[in-house]
Amino acid sequence: MVPALQREAAPLRSQATSFIRQQIVSGNYSPGQRLVEKQLEEELGVSRTVVREALRQLETQKLITLDSRSGPKVAVLSRNDVGALYDVRAALEGMAARLAADHATEIEVRKLYRLLEEFRNKGNADDTEGLISVKDEFYSMIIDIGDNEVLDDLLENVQSRIALLRSYTLGVPGRVQRSFEELSGVVEAIEAHDAELAERRSREHVNAAKSVALTRFAS
């Protein structure tokens, strides 16, 4: 059982949403798994109202589905869903890397390299949750460097749905090291202010992740 949420920190709904989202992203809640509201209330130490608000928020992110008969369930992605999401992600992250290459400062590039080292360290420690958290921070910084709020909003929606697969893709043997190498190439291009190369390498990284994700649907 997890500790009750801290009432002096972020609003309870935000904490509950973050907790359930993390359980989904880390694979602790499996695709198609039914989420029992009463159990969530007891685990989190919050009211049913807070749990339901959190579940509605996760539904808007398409991480769960709400059914009047069977209740909330972790969303299930089809092979077509996965292919489409990664194609859109490749386009958007490619654009983000291109913009970052145009605007990045030396200090920002150094921070990107530090995040990559942290990513590799989390991988060496088999810390899946830490890997996902650091990778989120890495992507967020690239988007922030490019300073395009519309792109940020679009990517947030796509990445929320792809989060359903990230524990799987990062758990494939050798994928963390290959991901580190691919992202290092992206940062090198950003550092060189080579926008075209940054975009191409970013797209290649996402397409490599797509290939791994699609193996989940192999017969």
PDB file of C-alpha atoms in Angstrom:
ATOM      1  CA  MET A   1       0.000   0.000   0.000  1.00  0.00           C
ATOM      2  CA  VAL A   2       1.280   3.465  -0.846  1.00  0.00           C
ATOM      3  CA  PRO A   3       1.384   6.255   1.740  1.00  0.00           C
ATOM      4  CA  ALA A   4      -1.586   8.601   1.920  1.00  0.00           C
ATOM      5  CA  LEU A   5      -1.132  11.732  -0.141  1.00  0.00           C
ATOM      6  CA  GLN A   6       0.366  14.767   1.552  1.00  0.00           C
ATOM      7  CA  ARG A   7      -2.274  17.404   2.103  1.00  0.00           C
ATOM      8  CA  GLU A   8       0.143  20.259   2.450  1.00  0.00           C
ATOM      9  CA  ALA A   9       1.679  19.729  -0.979  1.00  0.00           C
ATOM     10  CA  ALA A  10      -0.014  20.015  -4.380  1.00  0.00           C
ATOM     11  CA  PRO A  11      -3.824  19.818  -4.542  1.00  0.00           C
ATOM     12  CA  LEU A  12      -5.031  16.304  -3.786  1.00  0.00           C
ATOM     13  CA  ARG A  13      -6.530  15.861  -7.252  1.00  0.00           C
ATOM     14  CA  SER A  14      -3.182  16.683  -8.872  1.00  0.00           C
ATOM     15  CA  GLN A  15      -1.368  14.292  -6.561  1.00  0.00           C
ATOM     16  CA  ALA A  16      -3.880  11.515  -7.203  1.00  0.00           C
ATOM     17  CA  THR A  17      -3.684  12.089 -10.960  1.00  0.00           C
ATOM     18  CA  SER A  18       0.115  12.011 -10.892  1.00  0.00           C
ATOM     19  CA  PHE A  19       0.187   8.842  -8.807  1.00  0.00           C
ATOM     20  CA  ILE A  20      -2.237   6.904 -11.008  1.00  0.00           C
ATOM     21  CA  ARG A  21      -0.513   8.161 -14.162  1.00  0.00           C
ATOM     22  CA  GLN A  22       2.852   6.984 -12.832  1.00  0.00           C
ATOM     23  CA  GLN A  23       1.441   3.548 -12.066  1.00  0.00           C
ATOM     24  CA  ILE A  24       0.177   3.310 -15.649  1.00  0.00           C
ATOM     25  CA  VAL A  25       3.373   4.614 -17.248  1.00  0.00           C
ATOM     26  CA  SER A  26       5.585   2.313 -15.163  1.00  0.00           C
ATOM     27  CA  GLY A  27       3.485  -0.705 -16.108  1.00  0.00           C
ATOM     28  CA  ASN A  28       2.238  -1.369 -12.582  1.00  0.00           C
ATOM     29  CA  TYR A  29      -1.278  -0.941 -13.977  1.00  0.00           C
ATOM     30  CA  SER A  30      -1.538  -3.001 -17.163  1.00  0.00           C
ATOM     31  CA  PRO A  31      -3.431  -2.107 -20.359  1.00  0.00           C
ATOM     32  CA  GLY A  32      -7.038  -3.171 -19.956  1.00  0.00           C
ATOM     33  CA  GLN A  33      -6.770  -3.482 -16.172  1.00  0.00           C
ATOM     34  CA  ARG A  34      -9.847  -2.372 -14.283  1.00  0.00           C
ATOM     35  CA  LEU A  35      -9.213   0.377 -11.732  1.00  0.00           C
ATOM     36  CA  VAL A  36     -11.305  -0.047  -8.592  1.00  0.00           C
ATOM     37  CA  GLU A  37     -12.295   3.318  -7.157  1.00  0.00           C
ATOM     38  CA  LYS A  38     -12.696   1.996  -3.608  1.00  0.00           C
ATOM     39  CA  GLN A  39      -9.221   0.508  -3.684  1.00  0.00           C
ATOM     40  CA  LEU A  40      -7.739   3.765  -4.975  1.00  0.00           C
ATOM     41  CA  GLU A  41      -9.507   5.689  -2.208  1.00  0.00           C
ATOM     42  CA  GLU A  42      -7.970   3.441   0.430  1.00  0.00           C
ATOM     43  CA  GLU A  43      -4.503   3.409  -1.107  1.00  0.00           C
ATOM     44  CA  LEU A  44      -4.335   7.176  -1.523  1.00  0.00           C
ATOM     45  CA  GLY A  45      -6.282   8.163   1.581  1.00  0.00           C
ATOM     46  CA  VAL A  46      -8.589  10.491  -0.344  1.00  0.00           C
ATOM     47  CA  SER A  47     -12.293  10.783  -1.025  1.00  0.00           C
ATOM     48  CA  ARG A  48     -14.148   9.168  -3.899  1.00  0.00           C
ATOM     49  CA  THR A  49     -14.695  12.645  -5.346  1.00  0.00           C
ATOM     50  CA  VAL A  50     -10.928  13.204  -5.601  1.00  0.00           C
ATOM     51  CA  VAL A  51     -10.416   9.776  -7.197  1.00  0.00           C
ATOM     52  CA  ARG A  52     -13.149  10.391  -9.752  1.00  0.00           C
ATOM     53  CA  GLU A  53     -11.767  13.826 -10.636  1.00  0.00           C
ATOM     54  CA  ALA A  54      -8.326  12.274 -11.155  1.00  0.00           C
ATOM     55  CA  LEU A  55      -9.780   9.542 -13.354  1.00  0.00           C
ATOM     56  CA  ARG A  56     -11.647  12.078 -15.463  1.00  0.00           C
ATOM     57  CA  GLN A  57      -8.404  13.995 -15.966  1.00  0.00           C
ATOM     58  CA  LEU A  58      -6.636  10.814 -17.068  1.00  0.00           C
ATOM     59  CA  GLU A  59      -9.491  10.074 -19.443  1.00  0.00           C
ATOM     60  CA  THR A  60      -8.907  13.416 -21.178  1.00  0.00           C
ATOM     61  CA  GLN A  61      -5.274  12.318 -21.647  1.00  0.00           C
ATOM     62  CA  LYS A  62      -6.578   9.020 -23.090  1.00  0.00           C
ATOM     63  CA  LEU A  63      -4.669   7.003 -20.503  1.00  0.00           C
ATOM     64  CA  ILE A  64      -7.850   5.368 -19.229  1.00  0.00           C
ATOM     65  CA  THR A  65     -11.348   4.707 -20.523  1.00  0.00           C
ATOM     66  CA  LEU A  66     -14.509   5.229 -18.490  1.00  0.00           C
ATOM     67  CA  ASP A  67     -17.352   2.793 -19.050  1.00  0.00           C
ATOM     68  CA  SER A  68     -20.690   3.171 -17.258  1.00  0.00           C
ATOM     69  CA  ARG A  69     -20.967  -0.620 -16.865  1.00  0.00           C
ATOM     70  CA  SER A  70     -17.452  -1.897 -16.229  1.00  0.00           C
ATOM     71  CA  GLY A  71     -15.949   1.257 -14.731  1.00  0.00           C
ATOM     72  CA  PRO A  72     -12.510   2.797 -15.405  1.00  0.00           C
ATOM     73  CA  LYS A  73      -9.864   0.751 -17.196  1.00  0.00           C
ATOM     74  CA  VAL A  74      -6.330   1.428 -18.352  1.00  0.00           C
ATOM     75  CA  ALA A  75      -6.470   2.270 -22.059  1.00  0.00           C
ATOM     76  CA  VAL A  76      -5.423  -0.298 -24.645  1.00  0.00           C
ATOM     77  CA  LEU A  77      -3.656   0.817 -27.814  1.00  0.00           C
ATOM     78  CA  SER A  78      -4.061  -1.035 -31.103  1.00  0.00           C
ATOM     79  CA  ARG A  79      -1.206  -1.570 -33.556  1.00  0.00           C
ATOM     80  CA  ASN A  80      -2.692   1.153 -35.759  1.00  0.00           C
ATOM     81  CA  ASP A  81      -2.888   3.524 -32.773  1.00  0.00           C
ATOM     82  CA  VAL A  82       0.778   2.939 -32.002  1.00  0.00           C
ATOM     83  CA  GLY A  83       1.926   3.471 -35.576  1.00  0.00           C
ATOM     84  CA  ALA A  84      -0.068   6.683 -35.923  1.00  0.00           C
ATOM     85  CA  LEU A  85       1.067   8.088 -32.577  1.00  0.00           C
ATOM     86  CA  TYR A  86       4.748   7.474 -33.290  1.00  0.00           C
ATOM     87  CA  ASP A  87       4.446   8.999 -36.768  1.00  0.00           C
ATOM     88  CA  VAL A  88       2.980  12.175 -35.289  1.00  0.00           C
ATOM     89  CA  ARG A  89       5.528  12.148 -32.485  1.00  0.00           C
ATOM     90  CA  ALA A  90       8.384  11.877 -35.015  1.00  0.00           C
ATOM     91  CA  ALA A  91       7.126  14.946 -36.868  1.00  0.00           C
ATOM     92  CA  LEU A  92       6.596  17.016 -33.726  1.00  0.00           C
ATOM     93  CA  GLU A  93       9.811  16.049 -31.956  1.00  0.00           C
ATOM     94  CA  GLY A  94      11.729  16.575 -35.167  1.00  0.00           C
ATOM     95  CA  MET A  95      10.367  20.102 -35.281  1.00  0.00           C
ATOM     96  CA  ALA A  96      11.211  20.618 -31.604  1.00  0.00           C
ATOM     97  CA  ALA A  97      14.815  19.534 -32.195  1.00  0.00           C
ATOM     98  CA  ARG A  98      15.067  21.832 -35.227  1.00  0.00           C
ATOM     99  CA  LEU A  99      13.857  24.809 -33.192  1.00  0.00           C
ATOM    100  CA  ALA A 100      16.194  23.930 -30.331  1.00  0.00           C
ATOM    101  CA  ALA A 101      19.151  23.863 -32.718  1.00  0.00           C
ATOM    102  CA  ASP A 102      18.257  27.391 -33.817  1.00  0.00           C
ATOM    103  CA  HIS A 103      18.002  28.776 -30.283  1.00  0.00           C
ATOM    104  CA  ALA A 104      20.093  26.707 -27.834  1.00  0.00           C
ATOM    105  CA  THR A 105      22.676  28.439 -25.665  1.00  0.00           C
ATOM    106  CA  GLU A 106      25.857  26.828 -24.389  1.00  0.00           C
ATOM    107  CA  ILE A 107      24.370  26.559 -20.904  1.00  0.00           C
ATOM    108  CA  GLU A 108      21.260  24.820 -22.222  1.00  0.00           C
ATOM    109  CA  VAL A 109      23.334  22.356 -24.228  1.00  0.00           C
ATOM    110  CA  ARG A 110      25.376  21.493 -21.138  1.00  0.00           C
ATOM    111  CA  LYS A 111      22.182  20.789 -19.241  1.00  0.00           C
ATOM    112  CA  LEU A 112      20.965  18.496 -22.014  1.00  0.00           C
ATOM    113  CA  TYR A 113      24.217  16.531 -21.762  1.00  0.00           C
ATOM    114  CA  ARG A 114      23.818  16.297 -17.983  1.00  0.00           C
ATOM    115  CA  LEU A 115      20.308  14.936 -18.402  1.00  0.00           C
ATOM    116  CA  LEU A 116      21.592  12.351 -20.861  1.00  0.00           C
ATOM    117  CA  GLU A 117      24.200  11.189 -18.353  1.00  0.00           C
ATOM    118  CA  GLU A 118      21.516  10.933 -15.723  1.00  0.00           C
ATOM    119  CA  PHE A 119      19.408   8.931 -18.175  1.00  0.00           C
ATOM    120  CA  ARG A 120      22.258   6.482 -18.721  1.00  0.00           C
ATOM    121  CA  ASN A 121      22.865   6.185 -14.977  1.00  0.00           C
ATOM    122  CA  LYS A 122      19.195   5.373 -14.374  1.00  0.00           C
ATOM    123  CA  GLY A 123      19.409   2.743 -17.080  1.00  0.00           C
ATOM    124  CA  ASN A 124      22.482   1.169 -15.513  1.00  0.00           C
ATOM    125  CA  ALA A 125      20.570   1.002 -12.240  1.00  0.00           C
ATOM    126  CA  ASP A 126      17.515  -0.587 -13.930  1.00  0.00           C
ATOM    127  CA  ASP A 127      15.427   2.303 -12.595  1.00  0.00           C
ATOM    128  CA  THR A 128      12.525   2.373 -15.076  1.00  0.00           C
ATOM    129  CA  GLU A 129      10.586   5.092 -13.277  1.00  0.00           C
ATOM    130  CA  GLY A 130      13.721   7.211 -13.043  1.00  0.00           C
ATOM    131  CA  LEU A 131      14.422   6.661 -16.744  1.00  0.00           C
ATOM    132  CA  ILE A 132      10.975   7.858 -17.719  1.00  0.00           C
ATOM    133  CA  SER A 133      11.192  10.876 -15.419  1.00  0.00           C
ATOM    134  CA  VAL A 134      14.593  11.966 -16.765  1.00  0.00           C
ATOM    135  CA  LYS A 135      13.515  11.419 -20.365  1.00  0.00           C
ATOM    136  CA  ASP A 136      10.432  13.557 -19.754  1.00  0.00           C
ATOM    137  CA  GLU A 137      12.677  16.314 -18.379  1.00  0.00           C
ATOM    138  CA  PHE A 138      14.997  15.982 -21.385  1.00  0.00           C
ATOM    139  CA  TYR A 139      12.152  16.352 -23.892  1.00  0.00           C
ATOM    140  CA  SER A 140      10.627  19.208 -21.914  1.00  0.00           C
ATOM    141  CA  MET A 141      13.884  21.113 -22.054  1.00  0.00           C
ATOM    142  CA  ILE A 142      14.232  20.674 -25.811  1.00  0.00           C
ATOM    143  CA  ILE A 143      10.702  22.000 -26.244  1.00  0.00           C
ATOM    144  CA  ASP A 144      11.383  24.903 -23.860  1.00  0.00           C
ATOM    145  CA  ILE A 145      14.515  25.860 -25.774  1.00  0.00           C
ATOM    146  CA  GLY A 146      12.501  26.042 -28.994  1.00  0.00           C
ATOM    147  CA  ASP A 147       9.945  28.271 -27.239  1.00  0.00           C
ATOM    148  CA  ASN A 148       6.819  27.189 -29.148  1.00  0.00           C
ATOM    149  CA  GLU A 149       3.774  26.804 -26.899  1.00  0.00           C
ATOM    150  CA  VAL A 150       1.569  25.303 -29.615  1.00  0.00           C
ATOM    151  CA  LEU A 151       4.128  22.583 -30.262  1.00  0.00           C
ATOM    152  CA  ASP A 152       4.360  21.976 -26.511  1.00  0.00           C
ATOM    153  CA  ASP A 153       0.597  21.438 -26.240  1.00  0.00           C
ATOM    154  CA  LEU A 154       0.478  19.095 -29.224  1.00  0.00           C
ATOM    155  CA  LEU A 155       3.389  16.984 -27.996  1.00  0.00           C
ATOM    156  CA  GLU A 156       1.977  16.735 -24.501  1.00  0.00           C
ATOM    157  CA  ASN A 157      -1.138  15.067 -25.871  1.00  0.00           C
ATOM    158  CA  VAL A 158       0.788  12.590 -28.022  1.00  0.00           C
ATOM    159  CA  GLN A 159       3.365  11.764 -25.359  1.00  0.00           C
ATOM    160  CA  SER A 160       0.647  11.116 -22.778  1.00  0.00           C
ATOM    161  CA  ARG A 161      -0.752   8.326 -24.925  1.00  0.00           C
ATOM    162  CA  ILE A 162       2.646   6.932 -25.853  1.00  0.00           C
ATOM    163  CA  ALA A 163       3.401   6.789 -22.126  1.00  0.00           C
ATOM    164  CA  LEU A 164       1.351   3.574 -22.097  1.00  0.00           C
ATOM    165  CA  LEU A 165       4.227   1.880 -23.954  1.00  0.00           C
ATOM    166  CA  ARG A 166       7.337   3.476 -22.535  1.00  0.00           C
ATOM    167  CA  SER A 167       8.004   0.983 -19.754  1.00  0.00           C
ATOM    168  CA  TYR A 168       7.800  -1.738 -22.399  1.00  0.00           C
ATOM    169  CA  THR A 169      10.091  -0.082 -24.950  1.00  0.00           C
ATOM    170  CA  LEU A 170      12.711   0.926 -22.371  1.00  0.00           C
ATOM    171  CA  GLY A 171      12.625  -2.584 -20.932  1.00  0.00           C
ATOM    172  CA  VAL A 172      13.721  -4.203 -24.190  1.00  0.00           C
ATOM    173  CA  PRO A 173      17.348  -5.397 -23.780  1.00  0.00           C
ATOM    174  CA  GLY A 174      19.809  -2.888 -25.204  1.00  0.00           C
ATOM    175  CA  ARG A 175      17.189  -0.225 -25.861  1.00  0.00           C
ATOM    176  CA  VAL A 176      18.353   2.173 -23.135  1.00  0.00           C
ATOM    177  CA  GLN A 177      21.918   2.241 -24.491  1.00  0.00           C
ATOM    178  CA  ARG A 178      20.723   2.684 -28.072  1.00  0.00           C
ATOM    179  CA  SER A 179      18.353   5.417 -26.954  1.00  0.00           C
ATOM    180  CA  PHE A 180      21.221   7.164 -25.154  1.00  0.00           C
ATOM    181  CA  GLU A 181      23.348   7.021 -28.325  1.00  0.00           C
ATOM    182  CA  GLU A 182      20.511   8.286 -30.529  1.00  0.00           C
ATOM    183  CA  LEU A 183      19.699  11.179 -28.207  1.00  0.00           C
ATOM    184  CA  SER A 184      23.378  12.054 -27.860  1.00  0.00           C
ATOM    185  CA  GLY A 185      23.411  12.500 -31.634  1.00  0.00           C
ATOM    186  CA  VAL A 186      20.430  14.836 -31.363  1.00  0.00           C
ATOM    187  CA  VAL A 187      22.173  16.970 -28.730  1.00  0.00           C
ATOM    188  CA  GLU A 188      25.388  17.062 -30.756  1.00  0.00           C
ATOM    189  CA  ALA A 189      23.406  18.449 -33.694  1.00  0.00           C
ATOM    190  CA  ILE A 190      21.705  20.994 -31.444  1.00  0.00           C
ATOM    191  CA  GLU A 191      25.093  22.033 -30.078  1.00  0.00           C
ATOM    192  CA  ALA A 192      26.367  22.514 -33.643  1.00  0.00           C
ATOM    193  CA  HIS A 193      23.227  24.564 -34.452  1.00  0.00           C
ATOM    194  CA  ASP A 194      22.581  22.201 -37.350  1.00  0.00           C
ATOM    195  CA  ALA A 195      18.786  22.342 -37.475  1.00  0.00           C
ATOM    196  CA  GLU A 196      18.380  19.918 -40.369  1.00  0.00           C
ATOM    197  CA  LEU A 197      20.581  17.280 -38.746  1.00  0.00           C
ATOM    198  CA  ALA A 198      18.890  17.713 -35.361  1.00  0.00           C
ATOM    199  CA  GLU A 199      15.490  17.151 -36.921  1.00  0.00           C
ATOM    200  CA  ARG A 200      16.639  14.114 -38.893  1.00  0.00           C
ATOM    201  CA  ARG A 201      18.300  12.473 -35.888  1.00  0.00           C
ATOM    202  CA  SER A 202      15.277  13.149 -33.716  1.00  0.00           C
ATOM    203  CA  ARG A 203      12.996  11.515 -36.270  1.00  0.00           C
ATOM    204  CA  GLU A 204      15.359   8.536 -36.517  1.00  0.00           C
ATOM    205  CA  HIS A 205      15.262   8.133 -32.734  1.00  0.00           C
ATOM    206  CA  VAL A 206      11.466   8.139 -32.656  1.00  0.00           C
ATOM    207  CA  ASN A 207      11.254   5.732 -35.586  1.00  0.00           C
ATOM    208  CA  ALA A 208      13.618   3.353 -33.785  1.00  0.00           C
ATOM    209  CA  ALA A 209      11.364   3.522 -30.719  1.00  0.00           C
ATOM    210  CA  LYS A 210       8.358   2.887 -32.967  1.00  0.00           C
ATOM    211  CA  SER A 211       9.937  -0.287 -34.314  1.00  0.00           C
ATOM    212  CA  VAL A 212      10.492  -1.526 -30.774  1.00  0.00           C
ATOM    213  CA  ALA A 213       6.949  -0.623 -29.709  1.00  0.00           C
ATOM    214  CA  LEU A 214       5.438  -2.486 -32.644  1.00  0.00           C
ATOM    215  CA  THR A 215       7.179  -5.707 -31.612  1.00  0.00           C
ATOM    216  CA  ARG A 216       4.615  -5.872 -28.817  1.00  0.00           C
ATOM    217  CA  PHE A 217       2.012  -6.652 -31.476  1.00  0.00           C
ATOM    218  CA  ALA A 218       4.072  -9.258 -33.313  1.00  0.00           C
ATOM    219  CA  SER A 219       2.203 -12.527 -33.699  1.00  0.00           C
TER     220      SER A 219
END
